[in-house]
């Protein structure tokens, strides 16, 4: 079989966009200048982790070079400076999410830890036998397994909002599921394997009508969409620093102050206490109650730099530009005979998951790698999504604002090569 991939109709302005100066932006990302297997790197794996601009790398180097010291406890200048930077990063996250106060921002390791924190603290405190938690059919494993563990412990039940063949949630089914036993709804904002942007505002509104709190997994939304947790009115929102131009090992749990305040600690240790005796420990106020031990200081500072960088560009422009890329990529991939896009929701972020007739996704990934193209293949930590579509895996190209239409053309030529190799 051979792929039919005619040249794109619009040749002009493959890189330049009236929305963004992408050529200039790309110069901020040193890794994009490197070659892979003798070819220019085409990085289409930003859903797994984003690349880092020089400003973030510089912030890490500056911290370790000039300020390195522990936070919150020191009387000396370095510790004061590190504390100021660390807490400054919290304020940047607060502004980024439009949260009401820095108290509502808990630094965690990433989305996974944020969800585990809510399950282990809020969930443990509020779930009883026979209660229910609602998640969706397109959750990442990290928004499934912590709830399964909790349900097992409590004798509670996990319920799953189904989706249609395009990868859109069936909201009527969700509405029917919500009931007096529902204790929490935990839903992904943007699916990492399908790209679907879920109608989280509506999901939250319906849950709140029944007095049920909602956690939103924003791992794939925070890097791509403007966010406003107060407008969404979500109770918890989690995301990972490394997917939003920041370092690995740092992430954010946003929680409404009233909820966080009512929750017991998740881990015990230094910094999360006011006083300790062998008889009794008094826990610290939020957010410190949930930040036991020395935090990832450099990570938080790097995340602050990432937020500065992204905010200077503007999430509105990022989203609009990435949407153009998605439309272009969808059009080009749709013209390839033998290729099926998995995830065709009307509201989509820049994720292109696909399968090729008779060729295993891992083979696609290997051939593309030989062309310098980095994509991800596998189940993307969403095995139930793969089961829903009756496939073992997909090949996934995930785009960011530093990608170009030219790179999508390189991907299309790479897919032609895959067909050549395996025909
Ligand atoms: N949720 C979604 C939708 C994701 O895409 C990911 C990572 O790919 C996660 C959660 C887990 O993020 P992390 O591994 O950074 O904790």
Coordinates of C-alpha atoms in Angstrom, one line a residue, residues 53-248:
X53 CA 13.1 28.0 26.5
X54 CA 16.4 29.5 27.4
X55 CA 14.7 31.7 30.0
X56 CA 13.7 28.6 32.0
X57 CA 17.2 27.1 31.7
X58 CA 18.7 30.4 32.8
X59 CA 16.4 30.6 35.8
X60 CA 17.6 27.2 37.0
X61 CA 21.3 28.0 36.5
X62 CA 20.9 31.4 38.2
X63 CA 19.2 29.9 41.2
X64 CA 21.9 27.2 41.7
X65 CA 24.7 29.6 40.9
X66 CA 23.7 32.5 43.1
X67 CA 20.9 31.7 45.5
X68 CA 21.0 28.0 46.3
X69 CA 19.8 27.5 49.9
X70 CA 16.8 26.1 51.7
X71 CA 13.5 28.0 52.0
X72 CA 11.4 29.1 54.9
X73 CA 13.8 28.3 57.7
X74 CA 16.9 30.4 57.1
X75 CA 17.8 33.6 58.7
X76 CA 20.5 34.3 56.2
X77 CA 20.3 36.3 53.0
X78 CA 20.5 33.4 50.6
X79 CA 17.6 31.6 52.3
X80 CA 15.6 34.9 52.2
X81 CA 16.2 35.3 48.5
X82 CA 15.4 31.6 47.8
X83 CA 12.2 31.9 49.8
X84 CA 11.2 35.1 48.0
X85 CA 11.7 33.4 44.6
X86 CA 9.9 30.2 45.7
X87 CA 6.9 32.2 47.0
X88 CA 7.1 34.5 44.1
X89 CA 6.6 31.5 41.8
X90 CA 3.5 30.6 43.8
X91 CA 2.1 34.1 43.2
X92 CA 2.9 33.7 39.5
X93 CA 0.9 30.4 39.4
X94 CA -1.9 32.1 41.3
X95 CA -2.1 34.8 38.6
X96 CA -1.7 32.3 35.8
X97 CA -4.8 30.3 37.1
X98 CA -6.6 33.4 38.4
X99 CA -6.9 31.8 41.8
X100 CA -8.1 33.9 44.7
X101 CA -4.9 33.7 46.8
X102 CA -1.5 32.1 46.8
X103 CA -2.8 29.9 49.7
X104 CA -4.7 28.0 47.1
X105 CA -1.6 26.9 45.2
X106 CA 0.2 23.8 46.5
X107 CA 3.4 22.8 44.9
X108 CA 3.6 19.0 44.1
X109 CA 5.7 16.8 41.9
X110 CA 3.2 16.9 39.1
X111 CA -0.3 16.1 38.0
X112 CA 0.0 12.5 39.3
X113 CA 1.0 13.6 42.8
X114 CA -1.7 16.3 42.8
X115 CA -4.4 13.7 42.1
X116 CA -3.0 11.3 44.7
X117 CA -2.9 14.1 47.2
X118 CA -6.6 14.8 46.7
X119 CA -7.5 11.1 46.8
X120 CA -5.3 10.5 49.9
X121 CA -6.5 13.5 51.8
X122 CA -9.9 14.7 50.7
X123 CA -11.0 11.3 49.4
X124 CA -10.0 9.4 52.5
X125 CA -11.7 12.0 54.7
X126 CA -15.0 12.1 52.8
X127 CA -15.6 8.7 51.2
X128 CA -17.8 6.0 52.9
X129 CA -18.8 2.6 51.8
X130 CA -21.3 2.7 48.9
X131 CA -20.2 6.2 47.8
X132 CA -19.3 6.9 44.2
X133 CA -16.7 8.8 42.3
X134 CA -17.2 9.7 38.7
X135 CA -14.4 9.8 36.2
X136 CA -14.5 9.6 32.4
X137 CA -13.7 7.0 29.7
X138 CA -10.7 9.1 28.5
X139 CA -8.7 9.5 31.7
X140 CA -5.0 9.1 32.0
X141 CA -4.0 6.2 34.3
X142 CA -3.1 8.8 36.9
X143 CA -6.7 9.9 37.1
X144 CA -8.0 6.3 37.4
X145 CA -5.7 4.4 39.6
X146 CA -5.6 6.7 42.7
X147 CA -9.5 6.6 42.7
X148 CA -9.4 2.8 42.3
X149 CA -7.1 2.5 45.3
X150 CA -9.4 4.8 47.3
X151 CA -12.6 2.9 46.3
X152 CA -11.0 -0.4 47.2
X153 CA -10.0 0.9 50.6
X154 CA -13.5 2.5 51.3
X155 CA -15.8 0.0 49.6
X156 CA -16.8 2.8 47.2
X157 CA -17.6 2.6 43.5
X158 CA -15.9 4.1 40.4
X159 CA -18.3 5.2 37.6
X160 CA -17.2 6.1 34.1
X161 CA -18.7 8.6 31.7
X162 CA -18.8 6.9 28.3
X163 CA -17.8 8.6 25.0
X164 CA -18.8 8.4 21.4
X165 CA -16.7 7.2 18.4
X166 CA -15.3 10.7 17.9
X167 CA -14.0 10.8 21.5
X168 CA -16.6 13.1 23.0
X169 CA -18.1 12.5 26.4
X170 CA -21.8 11.6 26.6
X171 CA -23.1 14.3 29.0
X172 CA -26.6 12.9 29.2
X173 CA -25.1 9.7 30.6
X174 CA -23.1 11.8 33.0
X175 CA -26.1 13.7 34.2
X176 CA -27.9 10.4 34.9
X177 CA -24.9 9.1 36.9
X178 CA -24.8 12.1 39.2
X179 CA -26.8 11.2 42.3
X180 CA -26.9 11.3 46.1
X181 CA -24.0 8.8 46.3
X182 CA -21.7 10.8 44.2
X183 CA -18.9 12.3 46.3
X184 CA -16.5 13.6 43.7
X185 CA -16.1 14.1 39.9
X186 CA -12.6 13.9 38.5
X187 CA -12.3 14.6 34.7
X188 CA -9.6 15.4 32.3
X189 CA -9.7 18.9 30.7
X190 CA -7.9 17.9 27.5
X191 CA -7.3 14.2 26.6
X192 CA -3.7 13.4 26.0
X193 CA -4.4 10.5 23.6
X194 CA -7.4 12.0 21.7
X195 CA -7.0 15.7 22.0
X196 CA -10.6 16.2 23.0
X197 CA -11.3 19.4 24.9
X198 CA -14.0 18.5 27.4
X199 CA -16.8 20.8 28.3
X200 CA -15.5 21.1 31.8
X201 CA -17.5 24.2 32.7
X202 CA -20.7 22.3 32.0
X203 CA -19.4 19.2 33.8
X204 CA -18.6 21.3 36.9
X205 CA -22.0 23.2 36.7
X206 CA -23.9 19.9 36.7
X207 CA -21.9 18.4 39.6
X208 CA -22.3 21.6 41.7
X209 CA -26.1 21.4 41.2
X210 CA -25.9 18.3 43.3
X211 CA -23.3 19.8 45.7
X212 CA -20.5 17.5 44.3
X213 CA -16.9 18.9 44.1
X214 CA -15.0 18.5 40.9
X215 CA -11.3 17.9 40.2
X216 CA -10.0 18.8 36.8
X217 CA -6.8 17.1 35.4
X218 CA -5.3 20.0 33.4
X219 CA -2.0 18.3 32.4
X220 CA -2.8 18.9 28.7
X221 CA -4.8 22.0 29.1
X222 CA -2.5 24.3 31.1
X223 CA 0.1 24.5 28.3
X224 CA -2.4 25.2 25.5
X225 CA -5.5 27.1 26.8
X226 CA -6.1 30.2 28.8
X227 CA -7.3 29.2 32.3
X228 CA -9.4 30.8 34.9
X229 CA -10.2 28.5 37.8
X230 CA -12.6 31.1 39.3
X231 CA -14.6 31.3 36.1
X232 CA -14.5 27.5 35.8
X233 CA -15.5 27.3 39.5
X234 CA -13.6 23.9 39.7
X235 CA -12.8 22.8 43.2
X236 CA -9.4 21.3 42.4
X237 CA -7.2 21.8 39.3
X238 CA -3.9 20.0 38.7
X239 CA -1.1 20.3 36.1
X240 CA 2.6 19.4 35.6
X241 CA 5.4 21.9 35.2
X242 CA 7.3 19.9 32.6
X243 CA 4.4 20.0 30.1
X244 CA 4.2 23.8 30.3
X245 CA 7.9 24.6 29.5
X246 CA 9.0 24.1 33.1
X247 CA 11.3 21.5 34.8
X248 CA 10.3 18.0 35.6

